[in-house]
Amino acid sequence: RPSLTAFFLYLLATCCLLACQSPKKTAYFQTIQRDTILQNTVTKNFELKIKPGDQLTITIASASPELSGLYNTAVGGEAGAGGYLVDKDGNIQLYKLGNIKAAGLSRAGLKEKLLQELAPYLKDPVVTVRFANHRVTVLGEVGNPGVIALNADQITVLEAIGQSGDLTENAKRETVLVIRQNGAGKEFRHLNLLDHSVFTSPYFYLQNEDVVYVEPEPKKESLKTQQTISYIISGISILSLILSRIR
């Protein structure tokens, strides 16, 4: 029955073409012209202020290591394993210095304050201040969803996605959702990673406790269905071909 065999082979070829269609373009920033310069992009000009509940990693060094080492251990039972916990009044406690007001200062501001306070006790002190409990969460269609620790004030959405293993093939790149807590409640903003406008968005730089959610493409399941149908018809056509040759 060559006609039946030819019919099944035709169906097989059609379904294979449908199932093997090239996926949609997954390149980022498709609207950027080649070798160009974007104007008015968002810049990192935001210094996060320390607040009660923040945990700070403070490292102090000087020309006298045995003395500076005393300042690298939090006192007063207010610090966890990660460093100095800013108490409800906005203070941290340091050896010799007692309570130091940290809330309302940036990391750079607290560093300068500590340098001034330490000057009578340490020779040529060097101070570094980092956030120990700041984080962003990346969920959805990425290689490795999870929580990313922030040592600096901010991280870009691209850096967060990169640290999460990049977007999967099924990721919906046009509507990457950023969820941010502010004084009025939660903000929900969408970023289009196919468009260069992402570089001008105030949500391009993520902040502490931001959540990034990447939706899956709605056609994900239909592609699987097409592939399943093609496999079934492929099996039927092969069986038909075998039967026709037996007869």
Coordinates of C-alpha atoms in Angstrom, one line a residue:
R1 CA 0.0 0.0 0.0
P2 CA 2.3 2.7 -1.2
S3 CA -0.3 5.4 -1.1
L4 CA -1.0 4.8 2.6
T5 CA 2.7 4.8 3.3
A6 CA 3.2 8.0 1.4
F7 CA 0.4 9.6 3.3
F8 CA 1.9 8.7 6.7
L9 CA 5.3 9.9 5.5
Y10 CA 3.8 13.2 4.5
L11 CA 2.2 13.6 8.0
L12 CA 5.5 12.7 9.6
A13 CA 7.4 15.3 7.6
T14 CA 4.7 18.0 8.4
C15 CA 4.8 17.3 12.1
C16 CA 8.6 17.2 12.2
L17 CA 8.7 20.6 10.6
L18 CA 6.2 22.0 13.2
A19 CA 8.1 20.4 16.1
C20 CA 11.5 21.4 14.9
Q21 CA 10.7 25.1 14.1
S22 CA 13.5 27.4 15.2
P23 CA 12.8 28.8 18.6
K24 CA 12.1 32.5 19.0
K25 CA 15.1 34.8 19.3
T26 CA 16.4 34.7 22.8
A27 CA 19.1 37.4 22.4
Y28 CA 18.9 40.3 24.8
F29 CA 18.5 44.0 23.8
Q30 CA 17.3 43.4 20.3
T31 CA 16.4 47.0 19.8
I32 CA 20.0 48.3 20.2
Q33 CA 21.6 49.3 17.0
R34 CA 25.0 47.9 16.2
D35 CA 28.0 50.0 17.6
T36 CA 26.0 52.7 19.2
I37 CA 25.9 54.8 22.4
L38 CA 22.8 54.9 24.6
Q39 CA 21.9 58.2 26.2
N40 CA 20.2 58.9 29.5
T41 CA 20.9 55.4 31.0
V42 CA 20.3 54.9 34.7
T43 CA 23.4 55.3 36.8
K44 CA 24.4 53.9 40.2
N45 CA 24.1 57.0 42.2
F46 CA 22.3 55.5 45.2
E47 CA 23.9 55.1 48.6
L48 CA 21.8 52.8 50.8
K49 CA 21.3 54.1 54.4
I50 CA 21.9 51.8 57.4
K51 CA 18.8 51.0 59.4
P52 CA 17.9 49.1 62.6
G53 CA 18.0 45.4 62.0
D54 CA 20.9 45.6 59.5
Q55 CA 23.9 43.4 60.2
L56 CA 27.2 44.9 59.3
T57 CA 30.6 43.3 58.7
I58 CA 33.1 45.8 60.0
T59 CA 36.8 45.0 59.6
I60 CA 39.4 47.3 61.4
A61 CA 43.1 47.1 60.7
S62 CA 46.0 49.3 61.9
A63 CA 49.8 49.4 62.5
S64 CA 49.1 47.6 65.8
P65 CA 47.4 44.2 64.8
E66 CA 47.1 43.1 68.5
L67 CA 45.1 46.3 69.3
S68 CA 43.0 46.4 66.1
G69 CA 42.0 42.8 66.6
L70 CA 40.1 43.8 69.7
Y71 CA 37.8 46.0 67.6
N72 CA 36.9 43.1 65.2
T73 CA 34.9 41.3 67.9
A74 CA 31.4 42.8 68.6
V75 CA 30.6 43.5 72.3
G76 CA 27.5 43.7 74.3
G77 CA 25.9 40.5 72.9
E78 CA 24.3 42.4 70.0
A79 CA 26.1 40.7 67.1
G80 CA 25.5 37.4 65.5
A81 CA 28.0 35.3 63.5
G82 CA 27.8 37.8 60.6
G83 CA 29.1 40.9 62.4
Y84 CA 27.6 43.9 64.2
L85 CA 23.8 44.0 64.5
V86 CA 22.3 47.5 64.4
D87 CA 20.0 47.6 67.4
K88 CA 16.5 49.1 67.5
D89 CA 17.9 52.5 68.5
G90 CA 20.2 52.5 65.4
N91 CA 23.4 51.8 67.4
I92 CA 26.3 49.4 67.2
Q93 CA 28.8 48.8 70.0
L94 CA 32.5 48.8 69.6
Y95 CA 35.4 48.1 72.0
K96 CA 36.5 51.4 73.8
L97 CA 34.0 53.4 71.7
G98 CA 30.7 52.1 73.2
N99 CA 27.6 53.0 71.3
I100 CA 28.1 54.3 67.8
K101 CA 25.1 55.7 65.9
A102 CA 25.0 53.9 62.6
A103 CA 21.4 54.2 61.4
G104 CA 20.9 56.9 58.8
L105 CA 24.5 56.7 57.6
S106 CA 25.7 55.2 54.4
R107 CA 28.5 52.6 54.6
A108 CA 31.0 55.3 53.5
G109 CA 29.6 57.6 56.2
L110 CA 30.0 55.1 59.0
K111 CA 33.5 54.3 57.8
E112 CA 34.5 58.0 58.1
K113 CA 32.9 58.2 61.5
L114 CA 34.7 55.2 62.8
L115 CA 38.1 56.5 61.4
Q116 CA 37.6 59.6 63.4
E117 CA 36.6 57.8 66.6
L118 CA 39.4 55.3 66.3
A119 CA 42.1 57.9 65.7
P120 CA 43.0 58.3 69.4
Y121 CA 43.3 54.6 70.0
L122 CA 44.9 53.1 66.8
K123 CA 47.7 54.3 64.5
D124 CA 46.7 54.7 60.9
P125 CA 43.4 52.7 61.2
V126 CA 41.8 51.2 58.1
V127 CA 38.1 50.4 58.2
T128 CA 35.8 48.5 55.8
V129 CA 32.1 48.3 56.2
R130 CA 29.8 45.8 54.4
F131 CA 26.2 44.7 54.7
A132 CA 26.1 41.1 56.0
N133 CA 22.3 40.3 55.7
H134 CA 21.3 42.1 52.5
R135 CA 20.0 39.9 49.7
V136 CA 17.9 39.6 46.5
T137 CA 15.9 36.6 45.4
V138 CA 15.6 35.3 41.9
L139 CA 12.8 32.9 41.0
G140 CA 11.3 31.3 37.9
E141 CA 12.9 30.4 34.6
V142 CA 16.6 30.8 35.5
G143 CA 19.3 28.2 35.7
N144 CA 19.7 28.3 39.5
P145 CA 16.9 30.1 41.3
G146 CA 17.8 31.2 44.8
V147 CA 19.0 34.0 47.1
I148 CA 22.0 36.2 46.3
A149 CA 23.9 37.9 49.1
L150 CA 24.6 41.6 48.6
N151 CA 27.8 43.0 49.9
A152 CA 27.4 46.3 48.2
D153 CA 24.4 48.7 48.1
Q154 CA 22.9 47.4 44.9
I155 CA 23.2 44.8 42.0
T156 CA 21.9 45.1 38.5
V157 CA 19.1 42.9 37.3
L158 CA 21.5 41.5 34.7
E159 CA 24.1 40.7 37.3
A160 CA 21.5 38.9 39.4
I161 CA 20.3 36.9 36.4
G162 CA 23.9 36.1 35.5
Q163 CA 24.6 34.8 39.1
S164 CA 21.5 32.7 38.8
G165 CA 22.6 30.8 35.8
D166 CA 21.0 33.0 33.1
L167 CA 17.5 32.7 31.7
T168 CA 16.3 29.4 30.4
E169 CA 15.1 28.9 26.8
N170 CA 11.5 29.0 28.1
A171 CA 11.9 32.3 29.9
K172 CA 9.6 35.2 29.0
R173 CA 12.2 37.9 28.5
E174 CA 9.7 40.7 27.8
T175 CA 8.1 40.8 31.2
V176 CA 10.7 40.1 33.9
L177 CA 9.0 41.1 37.2
V178 CA 10.7 43.1 39.9
I179 CA 9.0 43.1 43.3
R180 CA 10.2 45.8 45.7
Q181 CA 9.1 46.8 49.2
N182 CA 8.7 50.6 49.9
G183 CA 7.0 52.7 52.5
A184 CA 3.6 52.5 50.8
G185 CA 3.7 48.7 50.2
K186 CA 4.9 46.4 47.5
E187 CA 5.7 47.6 44.0
F188 CA 5.4 45.4 40.9
R189 CA 7.4 46.5 37.9
H190 CA 8.1 44.7 34.6
L191 CA 11.4 44.9 32.7
N192 CA 11.7 44.1 29.0
L193 CA 15.1 42.5 28.4
L194 CA 14.6 42.5 24.7
D195 CA 14.5 46.3 24.6
H196 CA 17.2 48.8 25.4
S197 CA 14.8 50.7 27.7
V198 CA 15.8 48.4 30.5
F199 CA 19.0 50.5 30.9
T200 CA 16.9 53.6 31.7
S201 CA 14.6 51.9 34.2
P202 CA 14.9 52.9 37.9
Y203 CA 14.5 49.1 38.6
F204 CA 17.6 48.2 36.6
Y205 CA 19.6 48.4 39.9
L206 CA 18.1 46.0 42.4
Q207 CA 18.0 46.9 46.1
N208 CA 17.9 44.9 49.4
E209 CA 15.0 42.4 49.6
D210 CA 14.0 42.8 45.9
V211 CA 12.5 39.7 44.3
V212 CA 13.0 39.0 40.6
Y213 CA 10.5 36.6 39.0
V214 CA 10.9 35.3 35.4
E215 CA 7.8 33.9 33.9
P216 CA 7.7 30.9 31.5
E217 CA 6.6 31.3 27.9
P218 CA 2.9 30.2 27.6
K219 CA 3.6 28.1 24.5
K220 CA 6.0 25.8 26.5
E221 CA 3.4 23.1 26.8
S222 CA 2.1 23.3 23.2
L223 CA 5.7 22.7 21.9
K224 CA 5.8 19.5 24.0
T225 CA 2.5 18.4 22.6
Q226 CA 3.7 19.0 19.0
Q227 CA 6.8 16.9 19.7
T228 CA 4.7 14.1 21.2
I229 CA 2.3 14.1 18.2
S230 CA 5.3 13.9 15.9
Y231 CA 6.8 10.9 17.8
I232 CA 3.4 9.1 17.6
I233 CA 2.9 9.7 13.9
S234 CA 6.6 8.8 13.3
G235 CA 6.0 5.4 14.9
I236 CA 2.8 4.9 13.0
S237 CA 4.4 5.7 9.6
I238 CA 7.4 3.3 10.4
L239 CA 4.9 0.6 11.3
S240 CA 2.9 1.2 8.1
L241 CA 6.1 1.1 6.0
I242 CA 7.1 -2.3 7.6
L243 CA 3.6 -3.7 7.1
S244 CA 3.6 -2.6 3.4
R245 CA 6.9 -4.3 2.8
I246 CA 5.7 -7.5 4.5
R247 CA 2.7 -7.7 2.3

